[in-house]
Coordinates of C-alpha atoms and ligand atoms in Angstrom, one line a residue:
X1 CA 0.0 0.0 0.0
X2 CA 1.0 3.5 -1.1
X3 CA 0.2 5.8 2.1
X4 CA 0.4 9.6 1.6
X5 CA 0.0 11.7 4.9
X6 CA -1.2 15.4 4.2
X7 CA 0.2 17.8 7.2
X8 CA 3.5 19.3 8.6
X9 CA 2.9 19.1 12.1
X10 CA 4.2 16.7 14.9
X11 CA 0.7 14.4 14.6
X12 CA 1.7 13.8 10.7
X13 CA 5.3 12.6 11.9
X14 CA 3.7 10.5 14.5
X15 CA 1.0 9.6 11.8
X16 CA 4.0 8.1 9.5
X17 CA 6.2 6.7 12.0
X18 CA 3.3 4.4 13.2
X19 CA 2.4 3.6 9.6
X20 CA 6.0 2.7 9.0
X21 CA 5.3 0.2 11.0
X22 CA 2.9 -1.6 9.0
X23 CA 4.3 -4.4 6.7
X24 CA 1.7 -3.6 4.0
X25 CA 3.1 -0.1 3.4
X26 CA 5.5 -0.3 0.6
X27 CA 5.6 3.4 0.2
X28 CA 4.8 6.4 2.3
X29 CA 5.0 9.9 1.5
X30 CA 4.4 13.3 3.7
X31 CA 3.4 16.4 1.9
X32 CA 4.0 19.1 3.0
X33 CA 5.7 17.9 5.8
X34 CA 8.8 19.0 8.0
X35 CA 12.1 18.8 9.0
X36 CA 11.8 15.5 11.0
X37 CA 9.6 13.1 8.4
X38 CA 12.3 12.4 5.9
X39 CA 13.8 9.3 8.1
X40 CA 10.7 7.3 7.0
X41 CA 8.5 9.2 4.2
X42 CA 9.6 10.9 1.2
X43 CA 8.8 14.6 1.8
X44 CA 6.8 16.0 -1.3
X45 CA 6.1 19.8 -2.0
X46 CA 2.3 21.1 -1.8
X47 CA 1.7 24.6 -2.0
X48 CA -1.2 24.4 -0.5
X49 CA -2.7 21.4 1.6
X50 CA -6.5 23.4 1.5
X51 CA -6.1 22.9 -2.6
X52 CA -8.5 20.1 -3.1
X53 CA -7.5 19.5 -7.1
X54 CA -3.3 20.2 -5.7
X55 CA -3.6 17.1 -3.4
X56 CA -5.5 14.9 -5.6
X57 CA -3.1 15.4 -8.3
X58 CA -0.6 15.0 -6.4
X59 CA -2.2 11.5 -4.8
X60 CA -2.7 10.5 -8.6
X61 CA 0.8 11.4 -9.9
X62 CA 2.6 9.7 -6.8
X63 CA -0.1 6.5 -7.3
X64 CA -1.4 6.7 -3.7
X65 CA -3.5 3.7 -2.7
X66 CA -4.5 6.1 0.7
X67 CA -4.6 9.5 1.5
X68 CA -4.5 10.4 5.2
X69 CA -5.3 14.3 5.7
X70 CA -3.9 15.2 9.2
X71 CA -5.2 18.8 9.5
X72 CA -8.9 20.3 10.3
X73 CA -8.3 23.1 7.6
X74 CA -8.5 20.5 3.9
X75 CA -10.7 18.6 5.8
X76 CA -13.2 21.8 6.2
X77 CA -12.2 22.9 2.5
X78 CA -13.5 19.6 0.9
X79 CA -10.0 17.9 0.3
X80 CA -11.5 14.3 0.9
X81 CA -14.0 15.4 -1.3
X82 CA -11.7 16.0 -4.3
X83 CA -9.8 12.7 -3.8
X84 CA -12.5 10.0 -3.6
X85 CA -13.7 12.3 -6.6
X86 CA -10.0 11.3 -8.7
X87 CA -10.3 7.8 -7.2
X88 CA -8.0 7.2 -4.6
X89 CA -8.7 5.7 -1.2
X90 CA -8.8 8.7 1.4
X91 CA -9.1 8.8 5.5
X92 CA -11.0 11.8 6.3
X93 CA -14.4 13.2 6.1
X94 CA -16.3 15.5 3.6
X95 CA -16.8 18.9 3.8
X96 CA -20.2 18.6 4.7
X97 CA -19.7 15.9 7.9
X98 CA -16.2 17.8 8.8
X99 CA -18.5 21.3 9.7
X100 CA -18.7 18.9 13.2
X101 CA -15.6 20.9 13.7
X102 CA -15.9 23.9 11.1
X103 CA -19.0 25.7 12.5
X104 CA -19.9 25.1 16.3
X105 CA -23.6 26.2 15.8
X106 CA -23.3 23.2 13.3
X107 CA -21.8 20.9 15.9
X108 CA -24.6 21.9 18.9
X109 CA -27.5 21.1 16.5
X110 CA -26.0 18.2 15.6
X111 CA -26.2 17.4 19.1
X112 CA -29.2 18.2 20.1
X113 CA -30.9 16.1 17.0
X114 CA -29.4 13.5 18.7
X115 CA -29.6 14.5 21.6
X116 CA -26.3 14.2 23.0
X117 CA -25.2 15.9 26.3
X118 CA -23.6 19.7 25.9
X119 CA -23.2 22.5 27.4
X120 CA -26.2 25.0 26.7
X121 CA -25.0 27.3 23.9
X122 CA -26.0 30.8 22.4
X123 CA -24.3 32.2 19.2
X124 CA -24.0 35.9 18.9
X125 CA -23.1 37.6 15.6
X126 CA -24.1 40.9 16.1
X127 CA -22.1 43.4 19.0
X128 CA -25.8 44.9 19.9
X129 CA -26.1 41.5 21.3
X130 CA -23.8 40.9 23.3
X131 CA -24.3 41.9 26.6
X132 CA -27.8 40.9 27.2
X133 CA -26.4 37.7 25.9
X134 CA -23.3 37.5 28.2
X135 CA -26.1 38.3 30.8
X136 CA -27.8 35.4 30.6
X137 CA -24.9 32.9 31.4
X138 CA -23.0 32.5 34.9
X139 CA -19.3 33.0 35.4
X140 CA -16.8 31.5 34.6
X141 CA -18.1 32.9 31.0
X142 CA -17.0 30.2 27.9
X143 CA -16.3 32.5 24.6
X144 CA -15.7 31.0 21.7
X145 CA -15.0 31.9 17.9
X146 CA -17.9 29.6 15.9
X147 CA -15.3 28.7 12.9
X148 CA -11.6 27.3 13.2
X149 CA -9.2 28.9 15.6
X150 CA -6.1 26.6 15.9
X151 CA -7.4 25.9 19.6
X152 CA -6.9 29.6 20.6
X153 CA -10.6 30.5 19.7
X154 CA -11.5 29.5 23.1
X155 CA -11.6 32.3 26.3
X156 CA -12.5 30.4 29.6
X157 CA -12.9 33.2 32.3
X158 CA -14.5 34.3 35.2
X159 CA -13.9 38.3 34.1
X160 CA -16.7 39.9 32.4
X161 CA -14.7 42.4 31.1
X162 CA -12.4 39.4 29.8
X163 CA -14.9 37.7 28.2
X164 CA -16.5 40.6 26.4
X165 CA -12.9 42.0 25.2
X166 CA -12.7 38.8 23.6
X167 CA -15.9 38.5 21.9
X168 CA -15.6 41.4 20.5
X169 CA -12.6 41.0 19.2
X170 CA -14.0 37.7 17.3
X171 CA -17.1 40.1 16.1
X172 CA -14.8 42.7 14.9
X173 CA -12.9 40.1 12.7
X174 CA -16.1 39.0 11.2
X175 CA -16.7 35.9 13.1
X176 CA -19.7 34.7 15.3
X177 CA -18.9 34.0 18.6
X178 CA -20.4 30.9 20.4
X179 CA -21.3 31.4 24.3
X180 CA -21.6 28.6 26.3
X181 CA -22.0 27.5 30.2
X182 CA -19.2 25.8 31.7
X183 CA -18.4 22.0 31.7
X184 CA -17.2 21.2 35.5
X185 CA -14.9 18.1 35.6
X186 CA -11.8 16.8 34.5
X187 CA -11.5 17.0 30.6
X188 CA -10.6 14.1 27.9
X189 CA -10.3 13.1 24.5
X190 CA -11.6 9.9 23.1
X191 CA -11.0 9.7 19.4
X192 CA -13.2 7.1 16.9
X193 CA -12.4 6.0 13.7
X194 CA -15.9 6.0 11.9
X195 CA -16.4 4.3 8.5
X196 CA -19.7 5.9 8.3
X197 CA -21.9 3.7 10.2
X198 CA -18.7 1.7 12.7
X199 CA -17.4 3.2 15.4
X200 CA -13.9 2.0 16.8
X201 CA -12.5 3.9 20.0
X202 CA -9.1 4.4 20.6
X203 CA -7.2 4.6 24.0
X204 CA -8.8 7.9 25.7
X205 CA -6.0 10.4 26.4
X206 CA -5.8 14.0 28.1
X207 CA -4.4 17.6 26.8
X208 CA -3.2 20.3 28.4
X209 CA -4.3 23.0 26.9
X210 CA -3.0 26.2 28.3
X211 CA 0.7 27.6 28.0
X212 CA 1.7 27.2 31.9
X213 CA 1.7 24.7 34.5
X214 CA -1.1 23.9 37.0
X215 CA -3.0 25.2 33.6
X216 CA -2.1 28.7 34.1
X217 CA -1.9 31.5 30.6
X218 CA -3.6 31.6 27.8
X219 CA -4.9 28.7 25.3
X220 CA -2.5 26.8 22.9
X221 CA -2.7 24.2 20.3
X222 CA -1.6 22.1 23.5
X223 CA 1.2 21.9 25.5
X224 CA 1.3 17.9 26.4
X225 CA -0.8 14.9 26.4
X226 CA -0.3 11.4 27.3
X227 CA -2.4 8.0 27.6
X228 CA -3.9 5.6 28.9
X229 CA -5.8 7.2 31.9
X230 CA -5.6 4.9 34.6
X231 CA -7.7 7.4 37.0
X232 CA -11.0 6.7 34.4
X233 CA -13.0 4.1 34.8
X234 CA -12.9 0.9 32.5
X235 CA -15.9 1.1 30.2
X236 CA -15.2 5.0 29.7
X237 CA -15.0 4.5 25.9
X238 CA -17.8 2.1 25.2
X239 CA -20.1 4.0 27.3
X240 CA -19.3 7.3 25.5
X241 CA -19.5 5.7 22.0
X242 CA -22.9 4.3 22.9
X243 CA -23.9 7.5 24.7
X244 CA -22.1 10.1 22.7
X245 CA -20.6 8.8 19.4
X246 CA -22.8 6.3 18.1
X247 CA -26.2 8.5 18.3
X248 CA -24.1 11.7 16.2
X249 CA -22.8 9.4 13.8
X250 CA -26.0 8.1 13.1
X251 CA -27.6 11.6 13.0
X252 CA -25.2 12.5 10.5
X253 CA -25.7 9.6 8.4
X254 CA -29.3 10.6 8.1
X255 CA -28.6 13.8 7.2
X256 CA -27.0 12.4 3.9
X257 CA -23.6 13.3 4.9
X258 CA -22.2 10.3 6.7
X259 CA -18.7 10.9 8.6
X260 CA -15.6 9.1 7.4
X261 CA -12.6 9.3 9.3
X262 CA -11.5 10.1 12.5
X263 CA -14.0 11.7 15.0
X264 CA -12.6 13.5 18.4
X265 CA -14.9 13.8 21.2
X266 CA -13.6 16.5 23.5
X267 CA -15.4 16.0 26.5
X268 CA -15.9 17.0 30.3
X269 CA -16.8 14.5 32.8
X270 CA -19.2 16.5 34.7
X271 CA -20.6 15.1 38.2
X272 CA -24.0 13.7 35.7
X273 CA -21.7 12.0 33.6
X274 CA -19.5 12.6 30.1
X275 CA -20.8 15.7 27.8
X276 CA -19.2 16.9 24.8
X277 CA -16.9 20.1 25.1
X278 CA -16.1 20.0 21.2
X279 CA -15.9 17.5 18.3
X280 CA -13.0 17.7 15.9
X281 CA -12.8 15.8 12.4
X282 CA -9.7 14.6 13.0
X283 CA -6.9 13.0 14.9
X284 CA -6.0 15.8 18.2
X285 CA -2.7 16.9 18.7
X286 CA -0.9 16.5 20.4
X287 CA -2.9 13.7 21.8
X288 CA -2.0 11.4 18.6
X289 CA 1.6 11.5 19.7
X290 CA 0.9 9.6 22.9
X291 CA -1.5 7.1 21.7
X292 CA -0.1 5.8 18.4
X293 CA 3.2 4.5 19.8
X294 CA 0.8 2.1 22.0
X295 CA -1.0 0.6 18.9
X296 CA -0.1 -2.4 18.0
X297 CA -2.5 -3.0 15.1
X298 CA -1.1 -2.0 11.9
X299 CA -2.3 1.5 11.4
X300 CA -2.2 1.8 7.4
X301 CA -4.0 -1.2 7.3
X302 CA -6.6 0.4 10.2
X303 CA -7.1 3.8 8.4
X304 CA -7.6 1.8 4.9
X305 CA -10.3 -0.5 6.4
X306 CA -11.9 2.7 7.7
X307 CA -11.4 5.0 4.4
X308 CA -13.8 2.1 2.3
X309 CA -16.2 1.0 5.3
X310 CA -14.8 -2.4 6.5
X311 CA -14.0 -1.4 9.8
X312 CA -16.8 -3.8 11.1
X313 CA -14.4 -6.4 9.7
X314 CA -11.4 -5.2 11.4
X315 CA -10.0 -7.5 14.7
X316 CA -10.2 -5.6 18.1
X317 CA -7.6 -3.0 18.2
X318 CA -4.6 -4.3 19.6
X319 CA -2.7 -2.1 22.6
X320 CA 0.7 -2.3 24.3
X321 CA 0.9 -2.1 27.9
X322 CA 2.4 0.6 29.9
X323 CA 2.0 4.3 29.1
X324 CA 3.0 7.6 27.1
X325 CA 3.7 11.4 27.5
X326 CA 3.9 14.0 25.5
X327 CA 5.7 17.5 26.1
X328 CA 5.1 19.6 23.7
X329 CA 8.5 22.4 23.4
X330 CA 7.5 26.1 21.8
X331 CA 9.2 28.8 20.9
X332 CA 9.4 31.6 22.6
X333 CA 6.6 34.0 22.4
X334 CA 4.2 31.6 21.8
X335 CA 1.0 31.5 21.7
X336 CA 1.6 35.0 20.9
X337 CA 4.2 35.8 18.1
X338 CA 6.6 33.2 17.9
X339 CA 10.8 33.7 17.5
X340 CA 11.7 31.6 14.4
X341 CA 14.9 30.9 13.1
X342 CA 16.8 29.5 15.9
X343 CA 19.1 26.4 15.5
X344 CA 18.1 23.5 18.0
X345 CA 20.3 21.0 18.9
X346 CA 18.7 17.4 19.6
X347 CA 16.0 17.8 17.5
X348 CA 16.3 14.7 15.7
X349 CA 16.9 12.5 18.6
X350 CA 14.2 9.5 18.6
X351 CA 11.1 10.5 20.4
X352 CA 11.4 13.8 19.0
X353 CA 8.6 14.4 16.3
X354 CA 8.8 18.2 14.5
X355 CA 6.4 20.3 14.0
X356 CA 7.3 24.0 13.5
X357 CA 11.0 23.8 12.3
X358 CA 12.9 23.7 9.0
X359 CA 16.0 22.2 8.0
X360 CA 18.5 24.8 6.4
X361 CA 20.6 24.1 3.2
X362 CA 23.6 23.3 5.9
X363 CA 21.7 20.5 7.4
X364 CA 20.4 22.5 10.8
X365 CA 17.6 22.5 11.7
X366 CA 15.7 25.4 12.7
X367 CA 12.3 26.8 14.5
X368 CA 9.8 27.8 11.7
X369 CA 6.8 27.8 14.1
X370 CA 5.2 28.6 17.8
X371 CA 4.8 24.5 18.7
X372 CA 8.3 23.5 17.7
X373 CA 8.8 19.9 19.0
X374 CA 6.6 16.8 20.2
X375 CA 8.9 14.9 22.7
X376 CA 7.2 11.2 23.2
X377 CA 8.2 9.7 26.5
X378 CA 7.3 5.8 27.2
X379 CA 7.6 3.5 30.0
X380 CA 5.8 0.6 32.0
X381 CA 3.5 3.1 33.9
X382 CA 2.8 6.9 33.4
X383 CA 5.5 7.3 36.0
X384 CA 8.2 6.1 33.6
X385 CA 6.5 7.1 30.8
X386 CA 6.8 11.3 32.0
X387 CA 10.7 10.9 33.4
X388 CA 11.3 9.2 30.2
X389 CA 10.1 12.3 27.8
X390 CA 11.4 14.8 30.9
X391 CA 15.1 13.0 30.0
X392 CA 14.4 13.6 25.9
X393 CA 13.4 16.6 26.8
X394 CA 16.7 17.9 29.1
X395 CA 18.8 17.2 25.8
X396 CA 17.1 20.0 23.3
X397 CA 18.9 23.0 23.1
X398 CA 16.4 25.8 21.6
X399 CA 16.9 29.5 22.9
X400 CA 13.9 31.2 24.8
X401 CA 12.4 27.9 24.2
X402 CA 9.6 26.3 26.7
X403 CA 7.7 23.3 27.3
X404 CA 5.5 22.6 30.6
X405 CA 6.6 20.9 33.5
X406 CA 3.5 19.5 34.8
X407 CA 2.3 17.1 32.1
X408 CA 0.5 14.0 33.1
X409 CA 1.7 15.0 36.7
X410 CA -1.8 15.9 38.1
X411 CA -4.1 13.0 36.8
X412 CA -7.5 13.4 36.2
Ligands
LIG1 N1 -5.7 18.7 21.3 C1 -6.6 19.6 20.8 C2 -6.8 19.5 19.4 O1 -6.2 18.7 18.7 O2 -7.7 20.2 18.9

């Protein structure tokens, strides 16, 4: 099987390591991709990833049996639309099912047709709004933008004045703004591969979302992750599929625009059980980073089976014991403006996947973005698992770099 993995960030280098792994991949290609992909896919140039007629020519010309899109953005833009159209095998949803995660008004009615537990949500695009709006929700106030964001849509605070600054800063850009009451209770991702119809849980994982420890600063992309949870109780996944998953899946189906591809429940479990925070169309980072080096099923082979609806057919999913943590290391300034251009030493030690950096014409390699590394520890038990990437960690050199020192410390 021909693989090609659409992306640049650390998930698509965790996405093609794990596939490299799989003895029916003869051939696996990243495009764009980054500094760190070349050890096991050839890196091929793509303008523009959102191009839906750029990637399926380029899945034609380099023969792809699969195309995996990583990123929200082609997904949103109707990539997997224009590659099933040319033919070729693709892992990701249309345009039309991937709005789960493109429009959040989309997502909550979603919901509510299938009735699916969420917070209670208002959208606002209009300023005169606002306030009698913001008035009818209790602190801590939850602002966020209605379309994509990068994960730094989001404002969770308690300030009025906060919360309104931040809205109308969304309103003044053009973009509705989603209110919503707040979700007590430890957060966590459980992402599904879907075929359509099948749903197949993976291991559930946790972010950490904002810049600083003990989840101080503002939102990120995400800062760490790691998996299993051994705090959540066993049937955590099969009850949320059955609860959660299965009933928007279906909803979607019967809406004529059935989802394909991986689905990420973002979800709070609240003192009355699991209820959705956010669905994404596709695999979290940097949650993906921690849960792929446990799978032991041949991913290609997975992804395939759920591109062209036989993932009923597919065997359990097969996981290693132990654990794995991922700390995320940015560069400085972010989530603001990020400092590019510095040489890091270390960065390509194993369990180091890249993300923002760029490999000069002398063979350094350089920041080119705010979420430079992924550094994947593992070990027997989440204990071993978070000295493990701490060590990795130690050994990058990256001035005014940082990188949390909490992850998977507190857990639950
Ligand atoms: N981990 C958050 C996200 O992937 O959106």
């Amino acid at each position: 099987m021909r693989v090609l993995v659409i992306g640049a960030g650390a998930r698509e280098h965790a996405l093609v390591l794990a596939m490299a792994q799989d003895p029916a991949v003869t051939a696996l290609a990243c495009a764009p991709g980054n500094a760190g992909v070349h050890s096991v896919a050839e890196r091929l140039g793509l303008p523009d990833p959102t191009d839906g007629e750029q990637v399926a020519g380029l899945a034609r010309q380099w023969h792809a049996d699969l195309v995996v899109i990583g990123p929200e953005m082609p997904l949103v833009a109707g990539v997997a639309d224009a590659v099933r159209a040319a033919g070729v095998a693709c892992f990701g949803p249309s345009a039309a099912a991937a709005a789960i995660e493109g429009s959040k008004a989309f997502a909550k009615d979603v919901m509510s047709a299938a009735k699916v537990p969420t917070a209670h949500a208002e959208t606002v695009d209009n300023p005169a709004h606002l306030d009698a709006a913001l008035a009818r929700f209790e602190p801590p106030y939850v602002v966020k933008d209605d379309g994509l964001a990068a994960g730094k849509g989001v404002v969770v605070s308690s300030d009025l004045d906060e919360a309104r600054a931040h809205a109308m800063t969304l309103l003044d850009a053009g973009h509705p703004v989603l209110l919503e009451s707040f979700l007590d209770g430890p957060e966590v991702s459980l992402f599904c591969l879907v075929d359509g119809r099948t749903v197949r849980p993976l291991l559930p994982a946790q972010d950490f979302k904002r810049v600083g420890d003990d989840d101080t600063g503002p939102n990120t992309g995400g800062m760490g992750s790691y998996a299993p949870l051994p705090w959540a109780e066993a049937s955590l996944a099969d009850d949320v599929v059955s609860t959660i998953v299965e009933p928007v899946v279906a909803e979607l189906d019967a809406r004529g625009t059935p989802f394909s591809g991986l689905l990420y429940a973002g979800l709070a479990l609240t003192s009355t059980g699991p209820a959705v925070v956010e669905f994404n169309c596709r695999f979290g980072d940097p949650e993906t980073q921690a849960i792929l080096p446990l799978l032991r099923t041949p991913l290609a082979g997975l992804l395939h089976a759920t591109a062209t609806g036989r993932l009923a057919e597919q065997l359990a999913l097969d996981w290693a014991p132990g654990a794995a943590v991922v700390v995320v290391l940015a560069a400085e300034g972010y989530p603001g403006t990020p400092r590019i251009g510095d040489v890091i030493v270390g960065a390509d030690a194993d369990g180091v996947l890249h993300a923002g950096t760029r490999r000069r014409d002398d063979g350094a390699v350089v920041s080119s973005g705010g979420r430079v590394l992924s550094v994947v520890g593992t070990g027997s038990d989440l204990t071993a698992a978070r000295e493990d990437a701490y060590r990795r960690v130690a050994k990058i050199r990256l001035p005014g770099s940082h990188y949390r020192s909490d992850i998977a410390l507190k857990r639950q």
